[in-house]
Amino acid sequence: MKALALLGGPQMQWPQNIEDTFKTARKDKNLIFSSDRGTLILKQWGITPDVAVGDFDSIKKNEKKRTLDGIADVRFSNPIKDYTDSEQLFLAALQDYQVDTLEVYGATGGRIDHLLVNLFTFLHLPLRNYLKKVSLIDKQNLISFCSKGVTKFPYRTEYSYIGFGNITTIESFNIKHARYELKNFSSEIPQMFSSNEFLPSKKAIEISIKRGIAIAVYSRDVNRFFK
Amino acid sequence: MKALALLGGPQMQWPQNIEDTFKTARKDKNLIFSSDRGTLILKQWGITPDVAVGDFDSIKKNEKKRTLDGIADVRFSNPIKDYTDSEQLFLAALQDYQVDTLEVYGATGGRIDHLLVNLFTFLHLPLRNYLKKVSLIDKQNLISFCSKGVTKFPYRTEYSYIGFGNITTIESFNIKHARYELKNFSSEIPQMFSSNEFLPSKKAIEISIKRGIAIAVYSRDVNRFFK
């Protein structure tokens, strides 16, 4: 089962076609999760999420009933805040609903502490068990994770670059079939190798890791300077 | 000697008063560094940086001479790319010019691989030696680093939140005089503790670390959802 999630990060960082993406997902009967103001915006698009997480305090009282109306599974924020709303949402999707893939929108942009919370949360148990199923998507980036073993990254026409980096201690990190290869790299310190590119053959880039976690960032420039 | 640097990240992420900030810095005879299109934009503001780094290929040929005119120290990009332009700029400021503090603008927003390169570069030698002197500033965030020893973070009226996190293996990480304290935390895995806040007394928050590197992110919400 495929799933999409909409968090409350700044809308100016969302992909331009995001409304269509969620409408198509609804039509295809994918599961839809939301947290924070993401729920309100889905409703404005005429989409009722399957699962909503949040304290919903930012929504005016008279809008609250209407916003939550029809949502089968509403989960109120963990009051002792063992988990953030985003983490509760990720756990619901990956652990409770056992989705096969989870595309997360609205996790980036604005506050950098929020971005780092959303990136680093997948390094810790229990979410660490599911990290290969997750991608974080915004206007310019698609981020995914890889751990022990071999992971293939296919060429994607929408992105010009791909960067890889270890975000934990890493042992024997290899990048194959890319413009810049990496062989048997080990380090205790996070490092981002950017920008890498696909070969002219557009063959999938192959990452292998003996121990540790790396991220892959597909990216593109979007009127970088004057927007 | 205080220094400011302007990199080429997306302008929509720059602080609103950035032009005034650089004009004041010029008046106060602070050193000014730029890379990439940052140089062109400083010139448009009537400011000639002291040091400019880049290949300047993105600037039209007839603008190139005018852009570089009057800059005392122009450094062309390292052709074998041992260092990115940003790293070359950081090295120039911190190692060659031995500045006491370096405020970096234009290092965030847009491509997340670029952000992570700019964050992680300070975990590695030789820049690691200077990490306490550096802050990365954008419209919503001020990021700084701390390593072994005690570091104090003063209350700043412009920001509502502060988050701390270890971005390397950390040993005995402590947060004192904050809403959420942390005692003797050790971990091999990066983790962001967010959002923390100052106490009502507005006393400086005190971080101490036995081994490893942490970041501090002062942040604020800016019309988060509808911009």
Coordinates of C-alpha atoms in Angstrom, one line a residue:
Chain A
M1 CA 0.0 0.0 0.0
K2 CA 1.3 3.4 -1.1
A3 CA 0.8 6.4 1.2
L4 CA 1.2 10.2 1.1
A5 CA 1.5 12.6 4.1
L6 CA 1.1 16.3 4.3
L7 CA 2.8 18.1 7.2
G8 CA 2.5 21.8 8.1
G9 CA 5.8 23.2 6.6
P10 CA 5.7 26.4 4.6
Q11 CA 3.6 26.2 1.4
M12 CA 6.1 28.2 -0.7
Q13 CA 8.4 25.1 -0.5
W14 CA 5.7 22.6 -1.7
P15 CA 5.9 21.2 -5.3
Q16 CA 3.7 23.3 -7.7
N17 CA 1.6 20.3 -8.6
I18 CA 1.0 19.1 -5.1
E19 CA -2.8 19.4 -5.2
D20 CA -3.0 17.2 -8.3
T21 CA -0.6 14.7 -6.6
F22 CA -2.9 14.3 -3.6
K23 CA -6.1 14.2 -5.8
T24 CA -4.6 11.5 -8.0
A25 CA -3.5 9.6 -4.8
R26 CA -7.1 9.8 -3.5
K27 CA -8.4 8.5 -6.8
D28 CA -5.9 5.6 -6.7
K29 CA -7.0 4.7 -3.2
N30 CA -3.6 5.4 -1.7
L31 CA -3.7 6.1 2.1
I32 CA -3.4 9.8 3.0
F33 CA -2.0 11.1 6.3
S34 CA -1.8 14.7 7.6
S35 CA -0.6 16.6 10.6
D36 CA -0.9 20.1 11.8
R37 CA -2.4 22.5 9.2
G38 CA -1.9 19.9 6.5
T39 CA -5.3 18.5 7.5
L40 CA -7.0 21.9 6.9
I41 CA -5.4 22.3 3.5
L42 CA -6.3 18.8 2.3
K43 CA -9.9 19.6 3.3
Q44 CA -9.7 22.8 1.3
W45 CA -8.7 20.7 -1.7
G46 CA -11.7 18.5 -1.1
I47 CA -9.7 15.6 0.2
T48 CA -10.5 13.9 3.5
P49 CA -7.3 12.3 4.9
D50 CA -7.5 8.7 6.3
V51 CA -5.4 9.6 9.4
A52 CA -4.9 13.0 11.0
V53 CA -2.5 13.8 13.8
G54 CA -2.3 17.1 15.8
D55 CA -3.5 19.2 18.6
F56 CA -5.5 21.2 16.1
D57 CA -5.1 24.2 18.4
S58 CA -4.0 26.4 15.5
I59 CA -7.4 25.8 13.9
K60 CA -10.3 28.1 15.0
K61 CA -12.9 26.3 17.1
N62 CA -15.7 26.6 14.6
E63 CA -13.4 25.2 11.9
K64 CA -12.2 22.3 14.0
K65 CA -15.4 20.2 13.8
R66 CA -15.6 20.7 10.1
T67 CA -11.9 20.0 9.6
L68 CA -12.0 16.7 11.5
D69 CA -15.4 15.6 10.0
G70 CA -15.2 12.3 8.2
I71 CA -11.7 11.5 9.2
A72 CA -11.7 7.8 10.2
D73 CA -8.6 7.9 12.5
V74 CA -7.9 11.2 14.4
R75 CA -4.9 11.1 16.7
F76 CA -4.4 13.9 19.2
S77 CA -0.9 15.0 19.9
N78 CA 1.0 13.0 22.5
P79 CA 0.5 15.3 25.5
I80 CA 3.8 14.4 27.2
K81 CA 5.5 14.9 23.8
D82 CA 7.5 11.8 23.7
Y83 CA 7.0 12.1 20.0
T84 CA 6.4 15.2 17.8
D85 CA 3.3 15.3 15.7
S86 CA 5.4 14.4 12.6
E87 CA 6.9 11.4 14.4
Q88 CA 3.4 10.3 15.5
L89 CA 2.3 10.5 11.9
F90 CA 5.3 8.6 10.6
L91 CA 4.8 5.9 13.3
A92 CA 1.1 5.6 12.4
A93 CA 1.8 5.1 8.7
L94 CA 4.8 2.8 8.9
Q95 CA 4.1 0.8 12.1
D96 CA 0.4 0.8 12.5
Y97 CA -0.8 0.8 8.9
Q98 CA 2.4 -1.0 7.6
V99 CA 2.4 1.1 4.3
D100 CA 5.0 0.0 1.7
T101 CA 6.1 3.5 0.7
L102 CA 5.5 6.9 2.3
E103 CA 5.9 10.2 0.4
V104 CA 6.1 13.1 2.8
Y105 CA 5.3 16.7 1.8
G106 CA 5.6 19.8 3.9
A107 CA 8.6 18.5 6.0
T108 CA 11.1 21.1 4.7
G109 CA 11.5 24.8 4.4
G110 CA 11.3 27.6 7.0
R111 CA 12.6 26.5 10.4
I112 CA 15.8 24.4 10.1
D113 CA 15.4 22.8 13.5
H114 CA 12.1 21.3 12.1
L115 CA 13.9 20.0 9.0
L116 CA 16.7 18.4 11.1
V117 CA 14.1 16.8 13.4
N118 CA 12.4 15.3 10.4
L119 CA 15.7 14.0 8.9
F120 CA 17.2 12.7 12.1
T121 CA 14.1 11.0 13.4
F122 CA 14.6 8.2 10.8
L123 CA 18.0 7.4 12.3
H124 CA 16.4 6.2 15.5
L125 CA 14.4 3.1 16.4
P126 CA 11.6 2.3 15.8
L127 CA 11.4 4.5 12.6
R128 CA 14.9 3.4 11.6
N129 CA 13.4 0.0 10.7
Y130 CA 11.3 1.7 8.0
L131 CA 13.7 4.3 6.6
K132 CA 14.0 2.7 3.1
K133 CA 10.3 3.2 2.6
V134 CA 10.3 7.0 3.1
S135 CA 10.9 10.0 0.8
L136 CA 10.7 13.7 1.7
I137 CA 9.6 15.8 -1.2
D138 CA 9.5 19.5 -1.8
K139 CA 9.7 22.0 -4.7
Q140 CA 13.4 21.3 -5.4
N141 CA 14.4 18.1 -3.5
L142 CA 13.5 14.5 -3.1
I143 CA 15.3 13.0 -0.1
S144 CA 15.6 9.3 0.7
F145 CA 17.6 7.1 3.0
C146 CA 19.8 4.1 2.6
S147 CA 21.3 1.7 5.2
K148 CA 23.3 -1.5 5.2
G149 CA 23.3 -3.3 1.8
V150 CA 22.8 -2.2 -1.8
T151 CA 20.3 0.5 -2.8
K152 CA 19.7 1.6 -6.4
F153 CA 18.7 5.2 -7.4
P154 CA 17.1 5.4 -10.8
Y155 CA 17.5 8.4 -13.1
R156 CA 14.6 10.8 -12.7
T157 CA 14.0 13.3 -15.5
E158 CA 12.7 16.0 -13.1
Y159 CA 16.0 16.4 -11.3
S160 CA 19.4 17.6 -12.5
Y161 CA 21.6 16.6 -9.6
I162 CA 21.9 13.9 -7.0
G163 CA 24.0 14.2 -3.8
F164 CA 24.8 11.5 -1.3
G165 CA 26.1 11.8 2.2
N166 CA 26.6 9.9 5.4
I167 CA 24.6 11.2 8.3
T168 CA 25.9 8.7 10.9
T169 CA 29.2 7.0 11.3
I170 CA 29.7 5.0 8.1
E171 CA 31.6 1.9 7.2
S172 CA 32.5 1.0 3.6
F173 CA 30.3 3.5 1.8
N174 CA 30.5 3.0 -2.0
I175 CA 28.9 5.0 -4.9
K176 CA 28.9 3.2 -8.3
H177 CA 27.8 4.2 -11.8
A178 CA 27.9 7.9 -11.0
R179 CA 30.0 10.8 -12.4
Y180 CA 31.9 10.9 -9.1
E181 CA 32.5 7.4 -7.6
L182 CA 33.3 6.7 -4.0
K183 CA 35.2 3.6 -2.9
N184 CA 35.2 2.0 0.5
F185 CA 34.8 5.3 2.4
S186 CA 34.6 5.1 6.2
S187 CA 34.2 8.0 8.6
E188 CA 32.8 8.9 12.0
I189 CA 31.8 12.3 10.8
P190 CA 28.8 13.3 8.6
Q191 CA 29.7 14.5 5.2
M192 CA 27.7 15.5 2.1
F193 CA 29.2 14.6 -1.3
S194 CA 27.5 17.1 -3.7
S195 CA 26.7 17.6 -6.5
N196 CA 26.9 14.2 -8.2
E197 CA 25.3 13.3 -11.5
F198 CA 24.1 10.3 -13.4
L199 CA 26.3 8.9 -16.2
P200 CA 25.2 9.8 -19.8
S201 CA 23.8 6.2 -20.0
K202 CA 21.4 7.2 -17.3
K203 CA 22.1 3.9 -15.6
A204 CA 20.8 3.7 -12.0
I205 CA 23.4 4.8 -9.4
E206 CA 24.3 2.1 -6.9
I207 CA 25.0 2.7 -3.3
S208 CA 26.4 0.1 -1.0
I209 CA 27.1 0.4 2.8
K210 CA 28.5 -2.0 5.3
R211 CA 27.3 -0.1 8.4
G212 CA 25.6 3.2 8.9
I213 CA 23.0 5.4 7.2
A214 CA 23.3 7.7 4.2
I215 CA 20.9 10.0 2.5
A216 CA 20.3 10.7 -1.2
V217 CA 19.1 14.1 -2.3
Y218 CA 17.8 14.4 -5.8
S219 CA 17.6 18.2 -6.5
R220 CA 17.1 20.9 -9.1
D221 CA 17.6 24.6 -9.4
V222 CA 14.4 26.7 -9.5
N223 CA 15.0 30.3 -10.5
R224 CA 17.5 30.1 -7.7
F225 CA 18.5 33.7 -7.4
F226 CA 15.5 35.8 -8.2
K227 CA 12.7 34.2 -6.5
Chain B
M1 CA 37.9 41.6 13.2
K2 CA 34.2 40.9 12.4
A3 CA 33.3 39.5 8.9
L4 CA 30.2 38.9 6.9
A5 CA 29.8 36.6 3.9
L6 CA 27.1 36.5 1.2
L7 CA 26.7 33.2 -0.7
G8 CA 24.4 32.5 -3.6
G9 CA 21.4 30.7 -2.0
P10 CA 17.9 31.8 -2.9
Q11 CA 17.1 35.4 -2.0
M12 CA 13.6 34.6 -0.7
Q13 CA 15.3 33.0 2.3
W14 CA 17.5 36.0 3.1
P15 CA 16.6 38.3 6.1
Q16 CA 14.5 41.2 5.0
N17 CA 17.0 43.8 6.3
I18 CA 20.0 42.1 4.7
E19 CA 21.0 45.1 2.5
D20 CA 21.1 47.4 5.5
T21 CA 23.1 44.8 7.4
F22 CA 25.8 44.7 4.8
K23 CA 25.8 48.5 4.4
T24 CA 26.3 48.9 8.1
A25 CA 29.0 46.3 8.1
R26 CA 30.8 48.3 5.3
K27 CA 30.5 51.5 7.3
D28 CA 31.9 49.8 10.4
K29 CA 34.8 48.5 8.3
N30 CA 34.0 44.9 8.8
L31 CA 35.5 42.5 6.2
I32 CA 33.0 41.4 3.5
F33 CA 33.3 38.1 1.6
S34 CA 31.2 36.8 -1.3
S35 CA 30.9 33.8 -3.5
D36 CA 28.9 33.0 -6.6
R37 CA 26.1 35.5 -7.4
G38 CA 26.5 37.0 -4.0
T39 CA 29.3 39.2 -5.5
L40 CA 27.0 40.6 -8.1
I41 CA 24.2 41.4 -5.6
L42 CA 26.6 43.2 -3.3
K43 CA 27.7 45.3 -6.2
Q44 CA 24.1 46.1 -7.0
W45 CA 23.8 47.4 -3.4
G46 CA 26.9 49.6 -4.0
I47 CA 29.2 47.4 -1.9
T48 CA 32.5 46.1 -3.1
P49 CA 33.4 43.0 -1.2
D50 CA 37.0 42.6 0.1
V51 CA 37.3 39.0 -1.1
A52 CA 35.2 37.3 -3.8
V53 CA 35.4 33.5 -4.6
G54 CA 33.8 31.8 -7.6
D55 CA 34.1 30.8 -11.2
F56 CA 31.9 33.7 -12.1
D57 CA 30.6 31.7 -15.1
S58 CA 27.0 32.5 -14.3
I59 CA 27.7 36.2 -14.8
K60 CA 27.5 37.5 -18.4
K61 CA 30.9 38.3 -19.9
N62 CA 30.3 42.1 -20.1
E63 CA 29.2 42.1 -16.5
K64 CA 32.1 40.1 -15.3
K65 CA 34.8 42.9 -15.5
R66 CA 32.4 45.4 -13.9
T67 CA 31.5 42.9 -11.1
L68 CA 35.1 42.1 -10.2
D69 CA 36.3 45.7 -10.5
G70 CA 37.8 47.1 -7.4
I71 CA 37.8 43.8 -5.4
A72 CA 41.2 43.5 -3.8
D73 CA 41.3 39.7 -3.5
V74 CA 39.5 37.6 -6.2
R75 CA 39.9 33.9 -5.9
F76 CA 38.9 31.7 -8.8
S77 CA 37.2 28.4 -8.0
N78 CA 39.4 25.5 -7.2
P79 CA 39.5 23.8 -10.6
I80 CA 40.0 20.3 -9.2
K81 CA 37.2 21.0 -6.7
D82 CA 38.9 19.8 -3.6
Y83 CA 36.8 22.5 -2.0
T84 CA 33.5 24.0 -3.0
D85 CA 33.3 27.7 -3.5
S86 CA 31.7 28.1 -0.1
E87 CA 34.4 26.1 1.6
Q88 CA 37.1 28.2 -0.2
L89 CA 35.4 31.3 1.1
F90 CA 35.1 30.0 4.7
L91 CA 38.8 29.1 4.5
A92 CA 39.8 32.5 3.2
A93 CA 37.9 34.2 6.0
L94 CA 38.8 32.0 8.9
Q95 CA 42.3 30.7 8.0
D96 CA 43.9 33.4 5.8
Y97 CA 42.2 36.6 7.2
Q98 CA 41.9 35.1 10.8
V99 CA 38.5 36.8 11.3
D100 CA 37.1 36.6 14.9
T101 CA 33.5 36.1 13.8
L102 CA 31.9 35.1 10.5
E103 CA 28.2 35.7 9.8
V104 CA 27.2 33.8 6.7
Y105 CA 24.1 34.7 4.6
G106 CA 22.7 32.8 1.6
A107 CA 23.8 29.4 2.8
T108 CA 20.3 28.0 3.3
G109 CA 17.1 27.5 1.3
G110 CA 16.4 25.8 -1.9
R111 CA 18.7 22.8 -2.5
I112 CA 19.0 20.7 0.7
D113 CA 22.2 19.1 -0.5
H114 CA 23.8 22.6 -0.5
L115 CA 22.5 23.2 3.1
L116 CA 23.9 20.0 4.3
V117 CA 27.3 20.7 2.6
N118 CA 27.4 24.0 4.4
L119 CA 26.5 22.5 7.7
F120 CA 28.7 19.5 7.6
T121 CA 31.8 21.3 6.3
F122 CA 32.4 22.7 9.7
L123 CA 32.7 19.2 11.2
H124 CA 35.9 18.5 9.2
L125 CA 39.4 19.9 9.5
P126 CA 40.7 22.5 8.9
L127 CA 37.3 24.4 9.3
R128 CA 36.5 22.4 12.4
N129 CA 39.1 24.5 14.2
Y130 CA 37.1 27.6 13.7
L131 CA 33.5 26.4 14.1
K132 CA 32.8 28.5 17.2
K133 CA 33.3 31.7 15.2
V134 CA 30.7 30.9 12.6
S135 CA 26.9 31.6 12.3
L136 CA 24.6 30.9 9.4
I137 CA 21.7 33.4 9.2
D138 CA 18.6 33.4 7.1
K139 CA 15.0 34.9 7.4
Q140 CA 14.0 32.5 10.1
N141 CA 17.1 30.9 11.6
L142 CA 20.5 31.6 13.2
I143 CA 22.6 28.5 13.3
S144 CA 25.8 28.2 15.3
F145 CA 28.0 25.3 16.5
C146 CA 29.5 24.2 19.7
S147 CA 32.2 21.6 20.5
K148 CA 34.0 20.4 23.6
G149 CA 33.6 22.7 26.6
V150 CA 31.0 25.2 27.8
T151 CA 29.1 27.5 25.4
K152 CA 26.6 30.1 26.4
F153 CA 23.7 31.1 24.2
P154 CA 22.2 34.5 25.1
Y155 CA 18.5 35.3 24.8
R156 CA 17.8 37.1 21.5
T157 CA 14.6 39.1 21.2
E158 CA 14.2 38.4 17.4
Y159 CA 13.8 34.6 17.9
S160 CA 11.0 32.7 19.7
Y161 CA 12.7 29.3 19.9
I162 CA 16.0 27.6 20.2
G163 CA 16.8 24.0 19.4
F164 CA 20.0 22.0 20.1
G165 CA 21.2 18.8 18.5
N166 CA 24.2 16.6 18.2
I167 CA 25.4 16.2 14.6
T168 CA 28.2 13.9 15.4
T169 CA 28.7 11.2 18.0
I170 CA 28.4 13.0 21.3
E171 CA 29.6 12.3 24.8
S172 CA 28.1 14.0 27.9
F173 CA 25.9 16.6 26.2
N174 CA 24.2 18.9 28.8
I175 CA 21.6 21.7 28.3
K176 CA 21.2 24.0 31.4
H177 CA 19.0 27.0 32.2
A178 CA 16.5 26.1 29.4
R179 CA 12.8 25.0 29.5
Y180 CA 13.9 21.5 28.7
E181 CA 17.2 20.4 30.3
L182 CA 19.4 17.6 29.1
K183 CA 21.8 15.8 31.4
N184 CA 24.8 13.7 30.5
F185 CA 23.4 12.6 27.1
S186 CA 25.6 10.4 25.0
S187 CA 24.8 9.0 21.6
E188 CA 26.4 7.8 18.4
I189 CA 23.4 9.0 16.3
P190 CA 22.6 12.6 15.4
Q191 CA 19.5 13.9 17.1
M192 CA 17.7 17.3 17.2
F193 CA 16.0 18.4 20.4
S194 CA 13.4 20.9 19.4
S195 CA 11.8 23.3 20.2
N196 CA 13.5 24.4 23.4
E197 CA 12.9 27.9 24.9
F198 CA 14.6 30.3 27.3
L199 CA 13.5 30.5 30.9
P200 CA 11.2 33.4 31.9
S201 CA 14.3 35.0 33.5
K202 CA 15.9 35.1 29.9
K203 CA 19.2 33.8 31.4
A204 CA 21.7 32.5 28.8
I205 CA 21.3 28.8 28.1
E206 CA 24.4 26.9 28.8
I207 CA 25.6 23.9 26.7
S208 CA 28.4 21.7 27.8
I209 CA 30.0 18.8 25.8
K210 CA 32.7 16.4 26.7
R211 CA 33.3 15.2 23.1
G212 CA 31.6 15.9 19.8
I213 CA 29.8 18.7 18.0
A214 CA 26.3 20.1 18.5
I215 CA 24.4 22.8 16.7
A216 CA 22.2 25.5 18.1
V217 CA 19.3 26.8 15.9
Y218 CA 17.6 30.0 17.0
S219 CA 14.4 30.2 15.0
R220 CA 11.1 32.0 14.5
D221 CA 7.9 31.4 12.6
V222 CA 7.3 33.8 9.7
N223 CA 3.7 33.6 8.4
R224 CA 4.6 29.9 8.2
F225 CA 1.7 28.6 6.2
F226 CA 0.5 31.2 3.8
K227 CA 3.7 32.6 2.3

